[in-house]
Amino acid sequence: MLSITCPVCGPRDEDEFVFGGDASAARPADPHTLDDQAWTDFLYRRDNPAGAHEELWFHRFGCRRWLRVRRDTRTHAILAAPRLAEDSGTP
Amino acid sequence: MAQPYSLTALLRHAFSGHRTWPAAWRAPEPKAAYDVVIIGGGGHGLAAAYYLAKNHGITNVAVLEKGWIGGGNTARNTTIIRSNYQQDGNALFYEHSVKLWEGLSQDLNFNVMFSPRGMINLYHTPADRDAWVRRYNSMRLNGIDAAVLNTAEIAALVPDLDLAAGSRHPVLGGVIQRRAGVARHDAVAWGFARAADRRGVDIIQNCAVTGIIREGGRVVGVDTTRGRILAPKIASCVAGNSSRVAEMVGLRLPIESHLLQAMVTEPVKPFLDVVVSSGAHRVYVSQTDKGEVLIGGRLDGYNSYSQRGSLPVIEEIAAGAAALLPRLKRLRLMRSWAGLVDMTMDGSAIISRTPVEGFYFNGGWCYGGFKATPASGWCFAHLIATDGPHPLIERHRLDRFTSGHTINERGAGPSPHLH
């Protein structure tokens, strides 16, 4: 069971949250200028690290804000205090 | 070479108290070079080695396993075998797999305990029914056995199922694939290992690949914890660790590693002789030969390499199983475990050549790799031997994500945790 410390609501159990995937996949500013390989890189390809992973979580049963969380995928330890996604440059 | 298992062998060894059976496979030292090196000694890797030897006569093959064979996802699944797929590409591939399962014990001379006991998928709403009936109609068009059941027929097959109209998710009916079933997971790994070994394949355990050597854009060998092994063809069958091995040749895959949990109750007398699955409860239930009730469910839902699941998901899965089969409420859970599943961006597998010459990739089996084991090995061996895709896996190319030809059974977008 993860305990995620929401910057708005405080520490909450993982089942209040919905996982939103890899936060490092940043949407390109102008998709029309990309070739197929660059678009595939953004849309489909992931580093999928065994270790530190930047990811998005949605606080569904709380403040309903998107968080950016840095978590170790081997131990599930949360490596840094989660921030609101809008405060961390995540679109 | 070990003698085939037979009634006469059984009788002969009875005279020596069964103390002189030879080892089922050798434990060879790795040679300096092979024609093909397969990374990953799970069901898929061992099956690929077996069919390379049997179908293509390529026997100078090593299977490298970092732990013990069949100790990864082969030992962490729920052993369901079925071919109830709708999409072109998937349907006939999985049907080929079921057909191979039907003759596998005889082919391998090893009892994999395939038990085609049938699998029922329940539907709980009219929309649910339309989707399932459409899928099972499409299976019939593909020549795959499929039937629709009403609640009376379901009650006859699963007397303990809660069919009360007032339940949280009332059962409106179901679909069945009668040739679906289960098999013994260890026997699958051991059977393929023994059969491959008998044809000359070297199975090398406790041998982790630490790097892949490339020269001029193509692979030439691997570095391992047991030294350097050269081979012009390197084939990856490492499921949840696919991204790690692909990284060794500079590839980023359309894959995320996730957790899928399953659990068993204490063993009880036989009461359930089909597999029952419910999308509304997100759970499926069968009873093992030992009497345990085997329960599987959904992904934990976030990236992980831990092989340890989370308790809220266990609670949800157990609650779903108890809602379907109320008598389970009085049983205690005995064990739970999590497999490290390689979820692709469209929910379908990849068997493909790659942009790196000589590096072949088999993975992305999501939560359904066990049933695919024989056909996966069959088709992967064909790809490795001929450098061209077997007709059954022409659509399972790695570059389908770039060309737009994804195979998306679920209809979810590029979010692996939703497939």
Coordinates of C-alpha atoms in Angstrom, one line a residue:
Chain A
M1 CA 0.0 0.0 0.0
L2 CA 1.5 3.3 -1.0
S3 CA 1.0 6.4 1.1
I4 CA 1.1 9.4 -1.1
T5 CA 1.5 12.8 0.6
C6 CA -0.8 15.1 -1.4
P7 CA 0.4 18.7 -1.2
V8 CA -3.2 19.8 -0.7
C9 CA -4.7 17.0 1.4
G10 CA -1.8 15.5 3.3
P11 CA -0.8 11.7 3.4
R12 CA -3.5 9.5 1.8
D13 CA -3.7 5.8 0.9
E14 CA -3.1 4.8 -2.7
D15 CA -6.7 3.8 -3.4
E16 CA -7.7 7.4 -3.3
F17 CA -5.5 8.0 -6.4
V18 CA -5.5 7.0 -10.1
F19 CA -2.2 6.4 -11.8
G20 CA -1.6 8.7 -14.8
G21 CA 1.6 7.3 -16.3
D22 CA 5.1 8.5 -17.1
A23 CA 5.4 12.2 -16.4
S24 CA 8.4 12.6 -18.6
A25 CA 6.5 12.1 -21.8
A26 CA 6.0 15.8 -22.6
R27 CA 3.6 16.6 -25.4
P28 CA 5.5 18.3 -28.3
A29 CA 4.6 21.9 -28.8
D30 CA 3.8 21.5 -32.5
P31 CA 2.9 17.9 -33.3
H32 CA 2.4 18.7 -37.0
T33 CA 6.1 19.3 -37.4
L34 CA 7.1 15.8 -36.1
D35 CA 7.9 12.8 -38.3
D36 CA 6.4 9.4 -37.5
Q37 CA 9.4 8.3 -35.4
A38 CA 9.3 11.4 -33.2
W39 CA 5.6 11.0 -32.7
T40 CA 6.0 7.3 -31.8
D41 CA 8.7 8.4 -29.3
F42 CA 6.2 10.7 -27.6
L43 CA 3.1 8.6 -27.8
Y44 CA 4.3 5.0 -27.3
R45 CA 8.0 4.6 -26.3
R46 CA 8.9 4.7 -22.7
D47 CA 12.1 4.3 -20.7
N48 CA 10.2 2.1 -18.2
P49 CA 13.1 2.3 -15.6
A50 CA 13.8 -0.1 -12.8
G51 CA 14.4 2.6 -10.3
A52 CA 13.5 6.2 -10.0
H53 CA 10.3 7.0 -12.1
E54 CA 8.7 10.4 -12.6
E55 CA 5.0 9.8 -12.8
L56 CA 1.6 11.4 -12.6
W57 CA -1.2 10.6 -10.1
F58 CA -4.7 12.0 -10.0
H59 CA -6.2 12.5 -6.5
R60 CA -9.6 11.2 -7.5
F61 CA -11.1 10.9 -4.0
G62 CA -9.5 14.0 -2.7
C63 CA -8.7 17.4 -4.1
R64 CA -9.0 16.1 -7.7
R65 CA -5.7 17.6 -8.7
W66 CA -2.9 16.0 -10.7
L67 CA 0.4 15.3 -8.8
R68 CA 3.9 14.6 -10.0
V69 CA 5.5 11.9 -7.9
R70 CA 9.1 10.5 -8.0
R71 CA 8.9 6.8 -7.0
D72 CA 11.3 3.9 -7.1
T73 CA 9.7 1.1 -9.2
R74 CA 11.7 -1.6 -7.4
T75 CA 10.9 -0.7 -3.8
H76 CA 7.8 1.6 -4.3
A77 CA 9.5 4.2 -2.0
I78 CA 8.5 7.7 -2.8
L79 CA 11.7 9.5 -3.3
A80 CA 10.7 13.2 -3.0
A81 CA 7.7 15.1 -1.7
P82 CA 5.0 15.0 -4.4
R83 CA 4.2 18.3 -6.0
L84 CA 1.1 19.5 -7.9
A85 CA 1.8 18.8 -11.6
E86 CA 1.0 22.4 -12.5
D87 CA 3.7 23.6 -10.2
S88 CA 6.3 21.2 -11.7
G89 CA 6.2 22.2 -15.3
T90 CA 4.1 19.2 -16.4
P91 CA 1.5 20.1 -19.0
Chain B
M1 CA 20.4 -38.5 -24.2
A2 CA 17.7 -39.3 -21.7
Q3 CA 15.4 -42.1 -22.5
P4 CA 11.8 -41.2 -23.3
Y5 CA 9.3 -41.5 -20.5
S6 CA 7.1 -44.5 -21.0
L7 CA 5.3 -47.3 -19.2
T8 CA 8.2 -49.7 -19.8
A9 CA 10.7 -47.1 -18.4
L10 CA 8.4 -46.7 -15.4
L11 CA 8.4 -50.4 -14.8
R12 CA 12.1 -50.7 -15.4
H13 CA 12.9 -48.0 -12.8
A14 CA 10.5 -49.6 -10.4
F15 CA 13.0 -52.4 -9.9
S16 CA 15.6 -49.8 -8.7
G17 CA 13.1 -48.0 -6.5
H18 CA 13.0 -45.0 -8.9
R19 CA 16.5 -44.0 -7.6
T20 CA 18.2 -44.1 -11.0
W21 CA 16.2 -41.8 -13.2
P22 CA 18.5 -39.6 -15.2
A23 CA 18.3 -35.8 -14.8
A24 CA 15.6 -34.4 -17.1
W25 CA 18.1 -32.0 -18.6
R26 CA 21.8 -31.4 -18.5
A27 CA 23.5 -28.6 -16.7
P28 CA 26.2 -27.7 -19.3
E29 CA 29.0 -25.2 -19.1
P30 CA 28.3 -22.4 -21.6
K31 CA 30.3 -22.8 -24.8
A32 CA 32.2 -19.9 -26.3
A33 CA 29.8 -19.5 -29.2
Y34 CA 26.4 -20.6 -30.4
D35 CA 24.2 -20.1 -33.5
V36 CA 21.4 -18.6 -31.4
V37 CA 21.4 -17.3 -27.9
I38 CA 18.0 -16.9 -26.3
I39 CA 17.9 -14.7 -23.2
G40 CA 15.2 -15.8 -20.7
G41 CA 14.5 -19.4 -19.7
G42 CA 10.8 -19.1 -19.1
G43 CA 8.1 -20.9 -21.1
H44 CA 8.5 -18.7 -24.2
G45 CA 12.3 -18.9 -24.3
L46 CA 12.4 -22.6 -23.8
A47 CA 9.5 -23.2 -26.3
A48 CA 11.4 -21.1 -28.9
A49 CA 14.5 -23.2 -28.3
Y50 CA 12.5 -26.4 -28.7
Y51 CA 10.9 -25.4 -31.9
L52 CA 14.2 -24.0 -33.3
A53 CA 15.5 -27.5 -32.9
K54 CA 12.4 -29.4 -33.9
N55 CA 11.0 -27.4 -36.7
H56 CA 14.1 -25.8 -38.1
G57 CA 17.0 -28.2 -37.2
I58 CA 18.9 -25.4 -35.4
T59 CA 20.3 -27.1 -32.3
N60 CA 23.4 -25.1 -31.5
V61 CA 21.3 -23.0 -29.2
A62 CA 21.8 -21.7 -25.7
V63 CA 19.0 -20.5 -23.4
L64 CA 20.4 -18.2 -20.7
E65 CA 18.4 -17.8 -17.5
K66 CA 19.4 -15.5 -14.8
G67 CA 17.7 -17.5 -12.1
W68 CA 16.1 -21.0 -12.5
I69 CA 14.0 -22.0 -15.5
G70 CA 10.3 -21.2 -15.2
G71 CA 10.9 -19.2 -12.1
G72 CA 9.5 -15.9 -13.4
N73 CA 6.1 -15.3 -14.9
T74 CA 5.8 -18.9 -15.9
A75 CA 5.5 -19.6 -12.1
R76 CA 3.4 -16.5 -11.4
N77 CA 0.4 -16.7 -13.6
T78 CA -3.0 -18.4 -13.3
T79 CA -2.4 -21.0 -16.1
I80 CA -5.5 -20.1 -18.1
I81 CA -5.5 -21.2 -21.8
R82 CA -8.0 -19.8 -24.2
S83 CA -8.3 -18.3 -27.7
N84 CA -11.3 -16.0 -27.2
Y85 CA -9.8 -13.1 -29.1
Q86 CA -11.6 -10.9 -31.7
Q87 CA -8.9 -8.9 -33.5
D88 CA -7.3 -10.1 -36.7
G89 CA -3.8 -11.2 -35.8
N90 CA -4.7 -12.3 -32.3
A91 CA -7.6 -14.6 -33.0
L92 CA -5.8 -17.2 -35.2
F93 CA -2.5 -16.9 -33.3
Y94 CA -4.1 -17.9 -30.0
E95 CA -6.2 -20.6 -31.7
H96 CA -2.9 -22.1 -33.1
S97 CA -1.7 -22.0 -29.5
V98 CA -4.7 -23.9 -28.2
K99 CA -4.3 -26.5 -30.9
L100 CA -0.6 -26.9 -29.9
W101 CA -1.7 -27.3 -26.2
E102 CA -4.0 -30.1 -27.2
G103 CA -1.1 -32.2 -28.4
L104 CA 1.6 -30.8 -26.2
S105 CA 2.0 -33.6 -23.7
Q106 CA 2.4 -36.2 -26.4
D107 CA 4.7 -33.9 -28.4
L108 CA 7.0 -33.2 -25.5
N109 CA 6.8 -36.6 -23.9
F110 CA 6.0 -34.8 -20.7
N111 CA 2.6 -34.4 -19.1
V112 CA 1.8 -30.7 -19.0
M113 CA -1.6 -31.6 -17.4
F114 CA -3.6 -29.6 -20.0
S115 CA -7.2 -29.7 -18.8
P116 CA -9.6 -28.3 -21.3
R117 CA -12.4 -27.7 -18.8
G118 CA -14.0 -24.7 -20.5
M119 CA -14.0 -21.1 -19.6
I120 CA -17.2 -19.0 -19.0
N121 CA -17.2 -15.2 -19.3
L122 CA -20.2 -13.8 -17.6
Y123 CA -22.1 -10.7 -18.7
H124 CA -24.0 -8.5 -16.4
T125 CA -25.5 -5.7 -18.5
P126 CA -27.1 -5.5 -22.0
A127 CA -24.0 -3.6 -23.3
D128 CA -21.7 -6.3 -21.7
R129 CA -23.8 -9.0 -23.5
D130 CA -23.6 -7.3 -26.9
A131 CA -19.8 -7.0 -26.6
W132 CA -19.3 -10.6 -25.6
V133 CA -21.7 -12.0 -28.1
R134 CA -20.2 -10.0 -30.9
R135 CA -16.7 -11.2 -29.9
Y136 CA -17.9 -14.9 -29.7
N137 CA -19.7 -14.6 -33.1
S138 CA -16.4 -13.3 -34.6
M139 CA -14.6 -16.3 -33.1
R140 CA -17.1 -18.6 -34.8
L141 CA -16.3 -16.8 -38.1
N142 CA -12.7 -17.6 -37.5
G143 CA -13.5 -21.3 -36.9
I144 CA -12.9 -21.1 -33.1
D145 CA -15.4 -22.9 -30.8
A146 CA -17.7 -20.4 -29.0
A147 CA -21.1 -20.5 -27.5
V148 CA -23.6 -18.3 -25.7
L149 CA -25.1 -19.6 -22.4
N150 CA -28.3 -18.5 -20.7
T151 CA -28.5 -18.4 -16.9
A152 CA -30.1 -21.9 -16.6
E153 CA -27.2 -23.4 -18.6
I154 CA -24.7 -21.5 -16.4
A155 CA -26.4 -22.7 -13.2
A156 CA -26.0 -26.3 -14.5
L157 CA -22.3 -25.8 -15.1
V158 CA -21.5 -23.7 -11.9
P159 CA -24.1 -24.6 -9.3
D160 CA -22.4 -22.4 -6.7
L161 CA -22.6 -19.2 -8.7
D162 CA -24.7 -16.4 -7.3
L163 CA -27.4 -15.9 -9.9
A164 CA -29.8 -13.9 -7.8
A165 CA -31.5 -11.2 -9.7
G166 CA -31.1 -8.7 -6.8
S167 CA -27.3 -9.0 -6.5
R168 CA -24.9 -6.1 -7.0
H169 CA -24.1 -7.2 -10.6
P170 CA -26.8 -9.6 -11.6
V171 CA -25.7 -12.3 -14.1
L172 CA -27.7 -12.0 -17.4
G173 CA -25.8 -14.8 -19.1
G174 CA -22.4 -15.8 -20.4
V175 CA -20.3 -17.1 -23.2
I176 CA -18.2 -20.2 -23.1
Q177 CA -15.2 -21.6 -24.9
R178 CA -15.3 -25.3 -24.1
R179 CA -11.8 -26.0 -25.4
A180 CA -10.3 -23.4 -23.1
G181 CA -8.8 -24.6 -19.8
V182 CA -5.7 -24.8 -17.6
A183 CA -2.3 -26.5 -17.6
R184 CA 0.4 -27.2 -15.0
H185 CA 2.8 -24.2 -15.2
D186 CA 6.0 -26.0 -13.9
A187 CA 5.4 -28.9 -16.2
V188 CA 5.3 -26.5 -19.2
A189 CA 8.7 -25.1 -18.4
W190 CA 10.2 -28.5 -17.5
G191 CA 8.6 -30.2 -20.5
F192 CA 9.9 -27.7 -23.0
A193 CA 13.3 -27.7 -21.2
R194 CA 13.7 -31.5 -21.3
A195 CA 12.5 -31.7 -24.9
A196 CA 14.8 -29.0 -26.1
D197 CA 17.7 -30.5 -24.1
R198 CA 17.1 -33.8 -25.7
R199 CA 17.6 -32.2 -29.1
G200 CA 20.9 -30.6 -28.1
V201 CA 19.9 -27.2 -26.7
D202 CA 22.1 -26.0 -23.8
I203 CA 20.0 -24.7 -20.9
I204 CA 22.2 -22.5 -18.8
Q205 CA 20.8 -21.4 -15.5
N206 CA 22.1 -18.8 -13.0
C207 CA 23.5 -16.9 -16.0
A208 CA 22.4 -13.3 -16.2
V209 CA 23.1 -11.3 -19.3
T210 CA 24.9 -8.1 -18.4
G211 CA 25.5 -6.6 -21.8
I212 CA 25.0 -7.2 -25.5
I213 CA 28.0 -6.8 -27.8
R214 CA 27.5 -5.1 -31.1
E215 CA 29.9 -4.6 -34.0
G216 CA 29.0 -2.5 -37.0
G217 CA 25.4 -2.2 -36.1
R218 CA 24.7 -5.8 -35.5
V219 CA 24.9 -8.0 -32.5
V220 CA 27.7 -10.5 -32.1
G221 CA 27.3 -11.8 -28.6
V222 CA 26.4 -11.3 -25.0
D223 CA 28.4 -10.6 -21.8
T224 CA 27.1 -12.7 -18.9
T225 CA 27.8 -13.4 -15.3
R226 CA 29.4 -16.7 -16.6
G227 CA 31.6 -15.0 -19.3
R228 CA 31.3 -13.9 -22.9
I229 CA 29.1 -15.9 -25.3
L230 CA 29.2 -15.2 -29.0
A231 CA 26.3 -15.6 -31.3
P232 CA 25.1 -13.9 -34.5
K233 CA 21.5 -14.1 -33.4
I234 CA 20.3 -12.9 -29.9
A235 CA 16.7 -13.4 -29.0
S236 CA 15.0 -11.7 -26.0
C237 CA 12.2 -13.5 -24.1
V238 CA 12.3 -11.7 -20.8
A239 CA 8.8 -10.5 -20.2
G240 CA 8.8 -7.8 -17.5
N241 CA 12.5 -7.1 -18.0
S242 CA 12.1 -6.5 -21.7
S243 CA 12.9 -2.8 -21.5
R244 CA 16.1 -3.6 -19.6
V245 CA 17.4 -6.0 -22.2
A246 CA 16.3 -3.8 -25.1
E247 CA 18.2 -0.9 -23.4
M248 CA 21.4 -2.9 -23.8
V249 CA 21.0 -2.5 -27.6
G250 CA 19.8 1.1 -27.3
L251 CA 16.1 0.4 -28.0
R252 CA 13.2 2.1 -26.3
L253 CA 10.1 -0.1 -26.3
P254 CA 6.4 0.7 -26.3
I255 CA 6.2 -1.3 -23.0
E256 CA 5.7 -0.6 -19.3
S257 CA 6.3 -3.1 -16.5
H258 CA 3.3 -3.6 -14.2
L259 CA 2.2 -5.9 -11.4
L260 CA -0.6 -8.5 -11.8
Q261 CA -1.6 -10.4 -8.7
A262 CA -3.2 -13.7 -8.1
M263 CA -4.0 -15.7 -5.0
V264 CA -5.2 -19.1 -3.8
T265 CA -7.4 -20.2 -0.9
E266 CA -6.9 -23.2 1.3
P267 CA -7.6 -26.4 -0.6
V268 CA -11.2 -27.8 -0.5
K269 CA -13.1 -30.6 -2.1
P270 CA -13.7 -30.2 -5.9
F271 CA -16.7 -28.0 -6.5
L272 CA -15.7 -25.9 -9.6
D273 CA -14.7 -27.7 -12.8
V274 CA -14.7 -24.7 -15.2
V275 CA -13.0 -21.3 -15.2
V276 CA -15.4 -18.5 -14.4
S277 CA -14.6 -14.9 -15.3
S278 CA -16.5 -11.7 -14.7
G279 CA -15.6 -8.3 -16.1
A280 CA -18.0 -6.5 -13.8
H281 CA -16.3 -8.0 -10.7
R282 CA -12.9 -7.8 -12.5
V283 CA -12.1 -11.3 -11.3
Y284 CA -11.7 -14.9 -12.6
V285 CA -11.8 -18.1 -10.6
S286 CA -10.8 -21.7 -11.1
Q287 CA -10.1 -24.6 -8.8
T288 CA -6.7 -26.3 -9.0
D289 CA -6.0 -30.0 -9.0
K290 CA -4.9 -29.6 -5.4
G291 CA -8.3 -28.1 -4.5
E292 CA -7.2 -24.6 -4.0
V293 CA -9.4 -21.9 -5.4
L294 CA -7.3 -19.8 -7.7
I295 CA -8.3 -16.2 -8.1
G296 CA -6.9 -13.6 -10.5
G297 CA -7.9 -10.1 -11.1
R298 CA -6.7 -6.8 -12.5
L299 CA -3.4 -5.0 -12.7
D300 CA -2.3 -3.0 -9.6
G301 CA -2.2 -0.2 -12.1
Y302 CA 1.2 1.5 -11.7
N303 CA 4.7 0.8 -13.0
S304 CA 6.6 -1.6 -10.9
Y305 CA 9.5 -4.1 -10.9
S306 CA 8.9 -5.2 -7.4
Q307 CA 7.0 -8.6 -7.9
R308 CA 5.0 -7.6 -4.8
G309 CA 1.4 -6.5 -5.0
S310 CA -0.6 -4.1 -3.0
L311 CA -3.3 -5.1 -0.4
P312 CA -6.2 -2.9 -1.7
V313 CA -6.1 -4.9 -4.9
I314 CA -6.1 -8.2 -3.1
E315 CA -9.1 -7.1 -1.1
E316 CA -10.9 -6.0 -4.3
I317 CA -10.2 -9.2 -6.1
A318 CA -11.2 -11.4 -3.1
A319 CA -14.4 -9.4 -2.7
G320 CA -15.3 -9.9 -6.4
A321 CA -14.7 -13.6 -6.1
A322 CA -16.8 -13.9 -3.0
A323 CA -19.6 -12.0 -4.7
L324 CA -19.6 -14.4 -7.6
L325 CA -19.3 -17.6 -5.5
P326 CA -20.6 -16.7 -2.0
R327 CA -19.3 -20.0 -0.5
L328 CA -15.8 -18.6 -0.9
K329 CA -16.5 -16.2 1.9
R330 CA -15.7 -18.9 4.5
L331 CA -12.3 -19.8 3.0
R332 CA -9.0 -18.3 4.0
L333 CA -6.5 -17.0 1.5
M334 CA -3.4 -19.1 1.7
R335 CA -0.9 -17.4 -0.7
S336 CA -0.8 -14.4 -3.0
W337 CA 1.8 -13.3 -5.5
A338 CA 2.5 -10.8 -8.2
G339 CA 3.9 -11.3 -11.7
L340 CA 5.9 -8.7 -13.5
V341 CA 4.0 -8.2 -16.7
D342 CA 5.2 -6.4 -19.8
M343 CA 2.3 -4.2 -20.8
T344 CA 2.4 -2.9 -24.3
M345 CA 0.8 0.3 -25.5
D346 CA -2.0 -1.5 -27.4
G347 CA -2.4 -4.6 -25.1
S348 CA -1.1 -7.0 -27.7
A349 CA 2.2 -8.9 -27.9
I350 CA 5.3 -8.2 -30.0
I351 CA 7.2 -10.9 -31.9
S352 CA 9.5 -9.1 -34.2
R353 CA 12.8 -8.3 -35.7
T354 CA 14.2 -5.0 -34.5
P355 CA 16.2 -2.1 -36.0
V356 CA 19.3 -3.8 -34.5
E357 CA 20.4 -6.5 -36.9
G358 CA 20.5 -9.9 -35.3
F359 CA 18.4 -8.9 -32.3
Y360 CA 15.0 -10.5 -32.1
F361 CA 12.4 -9.5 -29.7
N362 CA 9.5 -11.5 -28.1
G363 CA 7.6 -9.8 -25.4
G364 CA 4.7 -7.5 -24.5
W365 CA 2.5 -10.4 -23.5
C366 CA 0.7 -8.3 -21.0
Y367 CA -1.3 -10.5 -18.6
G368 CA -1.8 -13.3 -21.1
G369 CA 1.6 -14.9 -21.9
F370 CA 1.1 -18.4 -20.5
K371 CA -1.6 -19.4 -22.9
A372 CA 0.6 -18.2 -25.8
T373 CA 3.6 -20.2 -24.8
P374 CA 3.7 -22.9 -27.5
A375 CA 2.6 -20.7 -30.4
S376 CA 4.9 -17.9 -29.2
G377 CA 7.8 -20.3 -29.3
W378 CA 6.7 -21.8 -32.6
C379 CA 6.4 -18.4 -34.3
F380 CA 9.5 -16.9 -32.7
A381 CA 11.6 -19.9 -33.8
H382 CA 10.3 -19.3 -37.3
L383 CA 11.3 -15.7 -37.2
I384 CA 14.8 -16.4 -35.8
A385 CA 15.4 -19.3 -38.3
T386 CA 14.1 -17.6 -41.5
D387 CA 14.4 -13.8 -40.7
G388 CA 10.8 -13.5 -41.9
P389 CA 7.6 -13.5 -39.8
H390 CA 5.4 -16.5 -39.5
P391 CA 2.1 -15.7 -41.2
L392 CA 0.4 -15.9 -37.7
I393 CA 2.5 -13.0 -36.3
E394 CA 2.8 -10.7 -39.3
R395 CA 0.8 -8.1 -37.4
H396 CA 2.8 -8.4 -34.2
R397 CA 5.7 -6.2 -35.5
L398 CA 7.5 -3.8 -33.3
D399 CA 7.0 -1.0 -35.9
R400 CA 3.2 -1.3 -35.9
F401 CA 3.2 1.5 -33.4
T402 CA 4.9 3.8 -35.9
S403 CA 2.8 2.7 -38.9
G404 CA -0.5 3.0 -37.0
H405 CA -1.4 -0.7 -37.2
T406 CA -1.9 -1.4 -33.5
I407 CA -3.9 -4.4 -32.3
N408 CA -6.1 -3.1 -29.6
E409 CA -8.6 -5.7 -28.2
R410 CA -9.7 -3.5 -25.3
G411 CA -10.0 -0.2 -27.3
A412 CA -8.1 1.6 -24.6
G413 CA -5.6 4.3 -25.7
P414 CA -1.8 4.2 -25.3
S415 CA -2.0 3.7 -21.6
P416 CA -0.6 0.2 -20.6
H417 CA -2.2 0.2 -17.2
L418 CA -5.7 0.4 -18.8
H419 CA -5.4 -2.7 -21.1

